[in-house]
Amino acid sequence: MKIPMVDLQGQYAKIKDTVDQSIQEVLNSSAYINGPYVKEFQADLEAYLNVKHVIPCANGTDALQIAMMGLGLEQGDEVITVDFTFAATVEVIALLKLTPVLIDVEPDTYNMDIEALKKAITPKTKAIVPVHLFGLCANMDAIMEVAKEHNLYVIEDTAQAIGANYTFKNGQKQKVGTIGHVGTTSFFPSKNLGCYGDGGAIFTNDDDLAHTLRGMVNHGMYKRYYHDVVGVNSRLDSIQAAVLKAKLPHLDSYCDARRNAARYYNNAFANNPNIITPSTKSCGAICDSCDCHVFHQYTLQITNGKRDDLHQHLLDKGIANAIYYPVPLHQQKAYKDDRYNEEDFKVTNELVKTVISLPMHTELTEEQLALITETILEFVG
Ligand SMILES: *Cc1c(COP(=O)(O)O)cnc(C)c1O
């Protein structure tokens, strides 16, 4: 039995009729750009997230870039984000000639460290970009508090966490991506809500910002062939919107399926001295039914120094697994900077040596989970 990281085939098989029919409708209409499916999906997602504006765009990286453009961030502005994330987050900051300020993460949640955030703020700081890494909400209570105190924008990178519910200290719940001034996501096929190509979206409750963003994704046009601002070409195409409209009603059950698989893993690895299972403590409710984690990845820490051996052993046994991420961003050639001090990245520097992500998707069977966990426990001891 070979076990893949994701099973897009198996998931598609269950919704094939609806998806095929939706795609066929786009082909029949040949409204490939800005067709009705884009508007319909946009409205459906606004309702699902309970946010005033969803601005669809071409991918999650563009979503981040356009969000920063829309907020009017300018060369020299400092933007704080985490050292432990996918490179897209820091890439767009650098592309816009803003100054990336990378900070460390917490050892248990892998999300933005609040003390490091406070320390990194200078008079030039304009925005904070928390990443809800692997599907777990970052500490939005604290991040919003810091942002308010220093008058900073918060751009939530929700590429890995769409559907997750953050529970505030006062007990109120809100979908991640709608808490900061603006949120962004990706519909890359393997993301929790994936299309069958590239896609992305920006979320905001700010009417003026939404208006600005809607023009920016389409060459800065608010009226055809009148270009008010410098924009980009970044649209969600109709075929992808049709796929997403068909899949959105399943998102909550997809999140549940991922959480069920995570629960199986958690139980199997509980109390093993060499394994640290993922934390769900960010919202203060460590519970089995917690919906603050949607497990885009299920990521363990292997603490006995055998992570790389385990990685290879699982591959040899036909069990896919991955190291997200093997190099801290502050050590990547493209983002190295004399400003950074290794002392400030103790957690990330350690995590890159211990983390391993296991197969995680909506179609995992108990038989597969049993084989994966048994293989790991046998090896790790
Ligand atoms: C996937 C991802 C992105 C980029 O999304 P694309 O659609 O691939 O451009 C950005 N940030 C994070 C954290 C991601 O995981």
mmCIF file of N, CA, C and O in Angstrom, residues 113-192:
data_model
loop_
_atom_site.group_PDB
_atom_site.id
_atom_site.type_symbol
_atom_site.label_atom_id
_atom_site.label_comp_id
_atom_site.label_asym_id
_atom_site.label_seq_id
_atom_site.Cartn_x
_atom_site.Cartn_y
_atom_site.Cartn_z
ATOM 1 N N ASP A 113 5.432 34.595 17.554
ATOM 2 C CA ASP A 113 5.734 34.781 18.971
ATOM 3 C C ASP A 113 5.426 36.239 19.350
ATOM 4 O O ASP A 113 5.991 37.164 18.755
ATOM 5 N N ILE A 114 4.567 36.413 20.316
ATOM 6 C CA ILE A 114 4.074 37.760 20.622
ATOM 7 C C ILE A 114 5.162 38.644 21.249
ATOM 8 O O ILE A 114 5.241 39.840 20.963
ATOM 9 N N GLU A 115 6.007 38.051 22.076
ATOM 10 C CA GLU A 115 7.098 38.852 22.667
ATOM 11 C C GLU A 115 8.067 39.308 21.579
ATOM 12 O O GLU A 115 8.528 40.458 21.576
ATOM 13 N N ALA A 116 8.359 38.420 20.641
ATOM 14 C CA ALA A 116 9.242 38.779 19.519
ATOM 15 C C ALA A 116 8.602 39.877 18.676
ATOM 16 O O ALA A 116 9.285 40.784 18.188
ATOM 17 N N LEU A 117 7.292 39.789 18.507
ATOM 18 C CA LEU A 117 6.565 40.813 17.744
ATOM 19 C C LEU A 117 6.731 42.180 18.405
ATOM 20 O O LEU A 117 7.085 43.168 17.746
ATOM 21 N N LYS A 118 6.505 42.226 19.701
ATOM 22 C CA LYS A 118 6.606 43.503 20.426
ATOM 23 C C LYS A 118 8.013 44.094 20.287
ATOM 24 O O LYS A 118 8.191 45.292 20.103
ATOM 25 N N LYS A 119 9.012 43.203 20.365
ATOM 26 C CA LYS A 119 10.404 43.637 20.300
ATOM 27 C C LYS A 119 10.779 44.179 18.922
ATOM 28 O O LYS A 119 11.673 45.013 18.786
ATOM 29 N N ALA A 120 10.080 43.690 17.887
ATOM 30 C CA ALA A 120 10.468 44.027 16.506
ATOM 31 C C ALA A 120 9.883 45.349 16.020
ATOM 32 O O ALA A 120 10.266 45.847 14.960
ATOM 33 N N ILE A 121 8.959 45.905 16.777
ATOM 34 C CA ILE A 121 8.286 47.128 16.312
ATOM 35 C C ILE A 121 9.204 48.348 16.410
ATOM 36 O O ILE A 121 9.869 48.558 17.429
ATOM 37 N N THR A 122 9.273 49.120 15.319
ATOM 38 C CA THR A 122 10.047 50.362 15.279
ATOM 39 C C THR A 122 9.124 51.460 14.738
ATOM 40 O O THR A 122 8.004 51.157 14.302
ATOM 41 N N PRO A 123 9.577 52.706 14.701
ATOM 42 C CA PRO A 123 8.728 53.763 14.116
ATOM 43 C C PRO A 123 8.405 53.518 12.647
ATOM 44 O O PRO A 123 7.462 54.094 12.126
ATOM 45 N N LYS A 124 9.191 52.670 11.967
ATOM 46 C CA LYS A 124 8.935 52.410 10.542
ATOM 47 C C LYS A 124 7.958 51.263 10.311
ATOM 48 O O LYS A 124 7.556 50.998 9.176
ATOM 49 N N THR A 125 7.606 50.540 11.357
ATOM 50 C CA THR A 125 6.700 49.393 11.196
ATOM 51 C C THR A 125 5.329 49.870 10.735
ATOM 52 O O THR A 125 4.767 50.804 11.303
ATOM 53 N N LYS A 126 4.798 49.207 9.688
ATOM 54 C CA LYS A 126 3.483 49.585 9.171
ATOM 55 C C LYS A 126 2.477 48.435 9.245
ATOM 56 O O LYS A 126 1.277 48.675 9.310
ATOM 57 N N ALA A 127 2.983 47.196 9.198
ATOM 58 C CA ALA A 127 2.031 46.080 9.137
ATOM 59 C C ALA A 127 2.614 44.819 9.759
ATOM 60 O O ALA A 127 3.837 44.654 9.828
ATOM 61 N N ILE A 128 1.683 43.965 10.210
ATOM 62 C CA ILE A 128 2.044 42.650 10.750
ATOM 63 C C ILE A 128 1.356 41.607 9.868
ATOM 64 O O ILE A 128 0.175 41.750 9.554
ATOM 65 N N VAL A 129 2.112 40.588 9.482
ATOM 66 C CA VAL A 129 1.505 39.509 8.696
ATOM 67 C C VAL A 129 1.590 38.193 9.470
ATOM 68 O O VAL A 129 2.571 37.454 9.361
ATOM 69 N N PRO A 130 0.579 37.892 10.278
ATOM 70 C CA PRO A 130 0.571 36.593 10.929
ATOM 71 C C PRO A 130 0.183 35.512 9.912
ATOM 72 O O PRO A 130 -0.611 35.774 9.012
ATOM 73 N N VAL A 131 0.788 34.347 10.036
ATOM 74 C CA VAL A 131 0.446 33.205 9.177
ATOM 75 C C VAL A 131 -0.203 32.159 10.084
ATOM 76 O O VAL A 131 0.366 31.821 11.123
ATOM 77 N N HIS A 132 -1.377 31.696 9.719
ATOM 78 C CA HIS A 132 -2.025 30.645 10.514
ATOM 79 C C HIS A 132 -1.443 29.319 10.033
ATOM 80 O O HIS A 132 -2.035 28.624 9.208
ATOM 81 N N LEU A 133 -0.258 29.011 10.549
ATOM 82 C CA LEU A 133 0.547 27.947 9.942
ATOM 83 C C LEU A 133 -0.032 26.551 10.177
ATOM 84 O O LEU A 133 -0.440 26.214 11.286
ATOM 85 N N PHE A 134 0.001 25.763 9.126
ATOM 86 C CA PHE A 134 -0.476 24.378 9.121
ATOM 87 C C PHE A 134 -1.972 24.267 9.429
ATOM 88 O O PHE A 134 -2.479 23.182 9.669
ATOM 89 N N GLY A 135 -2.670 25.425 9.480
ATOM 90 C CA GLY A 135 -4.114 25.390 9.725
ATOM 91 C C GLY A 135 -4.521 25.810 11.115
ATOM 92 O O GLY A 135 -5.710 25.825 11.439
ATOM 93 N N LEU A 136 -3.533 26.173 11.955
ATOM 94 C CA LEU A 136 -3.831 26.589 13.336
ATOM 95 C C LEU A 136 -3.841 28.111 13.446
ATOM 96 O O LEU A 136 -2.889 28.775 13.042
ATOM 97 N N CYS A 137 -4.914 28.645 14.036
ATOM 98 C CA CYS A 137 -5.016 30.102 14.216
ATOM 99 C C CYS A 137 -3.849 30.624 15.030
ATOM 100 O O CYS A 137 -3.498 30.061 16.066
ATOM 101 N N ALA A 138 -3.282 31.741 14.582
ATOM 102 C CA ALA A 138 -2.300 32.459 15.402
ATOM 103 C C ALA A 138 -3.058 33.163 16.538
ATOM 104 O O ALA A 138 -4.290 33.235 16.511
ATOM 105 N N ASN A 139 -2.323 33.674 17.501
ATOM 106 C CA ASN A 139 -2.940 34.318 18.674
ATOM 107 C C ASN A 139 -3.473 35.709 18.296
ATOM 108 O O ASN A 139 -2.812 36.717 18.485
ATOM 109 N N MET A 140 -4.689 35.735 17.744
ATOM 110 C CA MET A 140 -5.214 36.984 17.196
ATOM 111 C C MET A 140 -5.615 37.992 18.271
ATOM 112 O O MET A 140 -5.596 39.198 18.015
ATOM 113 N N ASP A 141 -5.991 37.517 19.461
ATOM 114 C CA ASP A 141 -6.265 38.449 20.564
ATOM 115 C C ASP A 141 -5.052 39.354 20.764
ATOM 116 O O ASP A 141 -5.153 40.581 20.756
ATOM 117 N N ALA A 142 -3.889 38.722 20.939
ATOM 118 C CA ALA A 142 -2.661 39.473 21.240
ATOM 119 C C ALA A 142 -2.192 40.283 20.040
ATOM 120 O O ALA A 142 -1.770 41.433 20.183
ATOM 121 N N ILE A 143 -2.280 39.694 18.842
ATOM 122 C CA ILE A 143 -1.788 40.396 17.647
ATOM 123 C C ILE A 143 -2.616 41.653 17.385
ATOM 124 O O ILE A 143 -2.073 42.731 17.102
ATOM 125 N N MET A 144 -3.931 41.558 17.519
ATOM 126 C CA MET A 144 -4.783 42.724 17.284
ATOM 127 C C MET A 144 -4.544 43.801 18.348
ATOM 128 O O MET A 144 -4.615 44.995 18.058
ATOM 129 N N GLU A 145 -4.259 43.339 19.563
ATOM 130 C CA GLU A 145 -3.990 44.293 20.647
ATOM 131 C C GLU A 145 -2.708 45.095 20.355
ATOM 132 O O GLU A 145 -2.686 46.320 20.475
ATOM 133 N N VAL A 146 -1.665 44.374 19.957
ATOM 134 C CA VAL A 146 -0.389 45.035 19.628
ATOM 135 C C VAL A 146 -0.592 45.984 18.445
ATOM 136 O O VAL A 146 -0.104 47.118 18.442
ATOM 137 N N ALA A 147 -1.344 45.527 17.441
ATOM 138 C CA ALA A 147 -1.568 46.346 16.238
ATOM 139 C C ALA A 147 -2.298 47.630 16.595
ATOM 140 O O ALA A 147 -1.970 48.713 16.094
ATOM 141 N N LYS A 148 -3.280 47.509 17.462
ATOM 142 C CA LYS A 148 -4.076 48.673 17.848
ATOM 143 C C LYS A 148 -3.191 49.683 18.603
ATOM 144 O O LYS A 148 -3.223 50.881 18.314
ATOM 145 N N GLU A 149 -2.409 49.137 19.513
ATOM 146 C CA GLU A 149 -1.550 50.005 20.332
ATOM 147 C C GLU A 149 -0.579 50.812 19.463
ATOM 148 O O GLU A 149 -0.290 51.967 19.743
ATOM 149 N N HIS A 150 -0.065 50.184 18.394
ATOM 150 C CA HIS A 150 0.954 50.845 17.565
ATOM 151 C C HIS A 150 0.409 51.323 16.225
ATOM 152 O O HIS A 150 1.175 51.718 15.348
ATOM 153 N N ASN A 151 -0.922 51.230 16.043
ATOM 154 C CA ASN A 151 -1.552 51.708 14.820
ATOM 155 C C ASN A 151 -0.987 51.012 13.567
ATOM 156 O O ASN A 151 -0.544 51.659 12.632
ATOM 157 N N LEU A 152 -1.005 49.687 13.585
ATOM 158 C CA LEU A 152 -0.443 48.898 12.482
ATOM 159 C C LEU A 152 -1.552 48.121 11.770
ATOM 160 O O LEU A 152 -2.546 47.760 12.388
ATOM 161 N N TYR A 153 -1.345 47.865 10.485
ATOM 162 C CA TYR A 153 -2.264 46.996 9.749
ATOM 163 C C TYR A 153 -1.956 45.543 10.083
ATOM 164 O O TYR A 153 -0.794 45.182 10.300
ATOM 165 N N VAL A 154 -2.994 44.717 10.065
ATOM 166 C CA VAL A 154 -2.804 43.273 10.203
ATOM 167 C C VAL A 154 -3.321 42.601 8.937
ATOM 168 O O VAL A 154 -4.467 42.794 8.543
ATOM 169 N N ILE A 155 -2.420 41.868 8.277
ATOM 170 C CA ILE A 155 -2.760 41.122 7.062
ATOM 171 C C ILE A 155 -2.641 39.645 7.421
ATOM 172 O O ILE A 155 -1.540 39.151 7.676
ATOM 173 N N GLU A 156 -3.763 38.949 7.480
ATOM 174 C CA GLU A 156 -3.726 37.540 7.879
ATOM 175 C C GLU A 156 -3.458 36.654 6.669
ATOM 176 O O GLU A 156 -4.269 36.620 5.738
ATOM 177 N N ASP A 157 -2.372 35.921 6.678
ATOM 178 C CA ASP A 157 -2.114 34.934 5.624
ATOM 179 C C ASP A 157 -2.840 33.643 6.014
ATOM 180 O O ASP A 157 -2.377 32.874 6.854
ATOM 181 N N THR A 158 -3.996 33.451 5.376
ATOM 182 C CA THR A 158 -4.894 32.344 5.725
ATOM 183 C C THR A 158 -4.807 31.216 4.694
ATOM 184 O O THR A 158 -5.709 30.381 4.596
ATOM 185 N N ALA A 159 -3.706 31.189 3.929
ATOM 186 C CA ALA A 159 -3.570 30.201 2.854
ATOM 187 C C ALA A 159 -3.712 28.768 3.366
ATOM 188 O O ALA A 159 -4.178 27.889 2.645
ATOM 189 N N GLN A 160 -3.319 28.535 4.625
ATOM 190 C CA GLN A 160 -3.351 27.163 5.146
ATOM 191 C C GLN A 160 -4.503 26.936 6.118
ATOM 192 O O GLN A 160 -4.613 25.855 6.698
ATOM 193 N N ALA A 161 -5.342 27.945 6.326
ATOM 194 C CA ALA A 161 -6.289 27.817 7.450
ATOM 195 C C ALA A 161 -7.720 28.204 7.120
ATOM 196 O O ALA A 161 -8.518 28.429 8.037
ATOM 197 N N ILE A 162 -8.093 28.241 5.849
ATOM 198 C CA ILE A 162 -9.459 28.663 5.561
ATOM 199 C C ILE A 162 -10.458 27.708 6.238
ATOM 200 O O ILE A 162 -10.259 26.494 6.221
ATOM 201 N N GLY A 163 -11.449 28.290 6.864
ATOM 202 C CA GLY A 163 -12.452 27.484 7.564
ATOM 203 C C GLY A 163 -12.222 27.400 9.063
ATOM 204 O O GLY A 163 -13.123 27.037 9.816
ATOM 205 N N ALA A 164 -11.003 27.740 9.513
ATOM 206 C CA ALA A 164 -10.726 27.665 10.954
ATOM 207 C C ALA A 164 -11.454 28.795 11.680
ATOM 208 O O ALA A 164 -11.600 29.891 11.159
ATOM 209 N N ASN A 165 -11.920 28.485 12.881
ATOM 210 C CA ASN A 165 -12.636 29.445 13.709
ATOM 211 C C ASN A 165 -11.747 29.864 14.849
ATOM 212 O O ASN A 165 -11.309 29.022 15.637
ATOM 213 N N TYR A 166 -11.498 31.160 14.970
ATOM 214 C CA TYR A 166 -10.729 31.630 16.119
ATOM 215 C C TYR A 166 -11.703 31.958 17.254
ATOM 216 O O TYR A 166 -12.729 32.593 17.034
ATOM 217 N N THR A 167 -11.376 31.513 18.455
ATOM 218 C CA THR A 167 -12.196 31.850 19.615
ATOM 219 C C THR A 167 -11.478 32.916 20.430
ATOM 220 O O THR A 167 -10.385 32.669 20.943
ATOM 221 N N PHE A 168 -12.074 34.101 20.519
ATOM 222 C CA PHE A 168 -11.479 35.188 21.297
ATOM 223 C C PHE A 168 -11.595 34.893 22.787
ATOM 224 O O PHE A 168 -12.382 34.049 23.196
ATOM 225 N N LYS A 169 -10.796 35.650 23.572
ATOM 226 C CA LYS A 169 -10.808 35.480 25.030
ATOM 227 C C LYS A 169 -12.217 35.609 25.598
ATOM 228 O O LYS A 169 -12.556 34.962 26.578
ATOM 229 N N ASN A 170 -13.032 36.464 24.959
ATOM 230 C CA ASN A 170 -14.398 36.666 25.460
ATOM 231 C C ASN A 170 -15.371 35.590 24.990
ATOM 232 O O ASN A 170 -16.573 35.683 25.205
ATOM 233 N N GLY A 171 -14.844 34.568 24.298
ATOM 234 C CA GLY A 171 -15.683 33.442 23.895
ATOM 235 C C GLY A 171 -16.280 33.571 22.502
ATOM 236 O O GLY A 171 -16.790 32.599 21.946
ATOM 237 N N GLN A 172 -16.196 34.781 21.934
ATOM 238 C CA GLN A 172 -16.734 34.998 20.590
ATOM 239 C C GLN A 172 -15.895 34.255 19.551
ATOM 240 O O GLN A 172 -14.670 34.196 19.675
ATOM 241 N N LYS A 173 -16.558 33.723 18.523
ATOM 242 C CA LYS A 173 -15.831 33.023 17.471
ATOM 243 C C LYS A 173 -15.872 33.818 16.175
ATOM 244 O O LYS A 173 -16.863 34.482 15.895
ATOM 245 N N GLN A 174 -14.808 33.738 15.405
ATOM 246 C CA GLN A 174 -14.769 34.418 14.102
ATOM 247 C C GLN A 174 -13.860 33.635 13.163
ATOM 248 O O GLN A 174 -12.835 33.096 13.588
ATOM 249 N N LYS A 175 -14.249 33.583 11.886
ATOM 250 C CA LYS A 175 -13.440 32.851 10.913
ATOM 251 C C LYS A 175 -12.093 33.560 10.704
ATOM 252 O O LYS A 175 -12.054 34.792 10.558
ATOM 253 N N VAL A 176 -11.004 32.811 10.688
ATOM 254 C CA VAL A 176 -9.705 33.433 10.440
ATOM 255 C C VAL A 176 -9.683 34.016 9.033
ATOM 256 O O VAL A 176 -10.348 33.523 8.130
ATOM 257 N N GLY A 177 -8.911 35.080 8.888
ATOM 258 C CA GLY A 177 -8.857 35.794 7.618
ATOM 259 C C GLY A 177 -9.785 36.993 7.621
ATOM 260 O O GLY A 177 -9.680 37.862 6.758
ATOM 261 N N THR A 178 -10.696 37.045 8.604
ATOM 262 C CA THR A 178 -11.646 38.164 8.660
ATOM 263 C C THR A 178 -11.436 39.009 9.919
ATOM 264 O O THR A 178 -12.230 39.880 10.229
ATOM 265 N N ILE A 179 -10.361 38.718 10.657
ATOM 266 C CA ILE A 179 -10.138 39.385 11.947
ATOM 267 C C ILE A 179 -9.252 40.634 11.765
ATOM 268 O O ILE A 179 -9.540 41.685 12.331
ATOM 269 N N GLY A 180 -8.197 40.517 10.987
ATOM 270 C CA GLY A 180 -7.321 41.655 10.713
ATOM 271 C C GLY A 180 -7.982 42.634 9.745
ATOM 272 O O GLY A 180 -9.147 42.465 9.384
ATOM 273 N N HIS A 181 -7.219 43.637 9.302
ATOM 274 C CA HIS A 181 -7.772 44.594 8.342
ATOM 275 C C HIS A 181 -8.055 43.924 7.014
ATOM 276 O O HIS A 181 -8.973 44.298 6.299
ATOM 277 N N VAL A 182 -7.231 42.928 6.720
ATOM 278 C CA VAL A 182 -7.392 42.210 5.459
ATOM 279 C C VAL A 182 -6.843 40.796 5.645
ATOM 280 O O VAL A 182 -5.945 40.564 6.464
ATOM 281 N N GLY A 183 -7.455 39.859 4.949
ATOM 282 C CA GLY A 183 -6.993 38.470 5.003
ATOM 283 C C GLY A 183 -6.802 37.961 3.592
ATOM 284 O O GLY A 183 -7.413 38.475 2.651
ATOM 285 N N THR A 184 -5.920 36.974 3.442
ATOM 286 C CA THR A 184 -5.682 36.433 2.101
ATOM 287 C C THR A 184 -5.710 34.913 2.170
ATOM 288 O O THR A 184 -5.433 34.322 3.223
ATOM 289 N N THR A 185 -6.064 34.301 1.048
ATOM 290 C CA THR A 185 -5.976 32.839 1.018
ATOM 291 C C THR A 185 -5.551 32.363 -0.360
ATOM 292 O O THR A 185 -5.479 33.138 -1.312
ATOM 293 N N SER A 186 -5.285 31.054 -0.426
ATOM 294 C CA SER A 186 -4.880 30.396 -1.663
ATOM 295 C C SER A 186 -5.822 29.230 -1.921
ATOM 296 O O SER A 186 -6.236 28.551 -0.984
ATOM 297 N N PHE A 187 -6.160 29.027 -3.200
ATOM 298 C CA PHE A 187 -6.948 27.853 -3.577
ATOM 299 C C PHE A 187 -6.095 26.859 -4.366
ATOM 300 O O PHE A 187 -6.610 26.114 -5.190
ATOM 301 N N PHE A 188 -4.794 26.881 -4.146
ATOM 302 C CA PHE A 188 -3.885 25.881 -4.723
ATOM 303 C C PHE A 188 -4.500 24.499 -4.474
ATOM 304 O O PHE A 188 -5.091 24.272 -3.424
ATOM 305 N N PRO A 189 -4.385 23.570 -5.442
ATOM 306 C CA PRO A 189 -5.126 22.302 -5.339
ATOM 307 C C PRO A 189 -5.019 21.572 -3.993
ATOM 308 O O PRO A 189 -6.004 20.989 -3.529
ATOM 309 N N SER A 190 -3.841 21.597 -3.376
ATOM 310 C CA SER A 190 -3.691 20.818 -2.142
ATOM 311 C C SER A 190 -4.091 21.594 -0.889
ATOM 312 O O SER A 190 -4.053 21.057 0.211
ATOM 313 N N LYS A 191 -4.477 22.861 -1.032
ATOM 314 C CA LYS A 191 -4.924 23.615 0.148
ATOM 315 C C LYS A 191 -6.292 23.077 0.600
ATOM 316 O O LYS A 191 -6.943 22.335 -0.129
ATOM 317 N N ASN A 192 -6.742 23.484 1.771
ATOM 318 C CA ASN A 192 -7.966 22.880 2.323
ATOM 319 C C ASN A 192 -9.192 23.120 1.444
ATOM 320 O O ASN A 192 -10.075 22.274 1.373
#
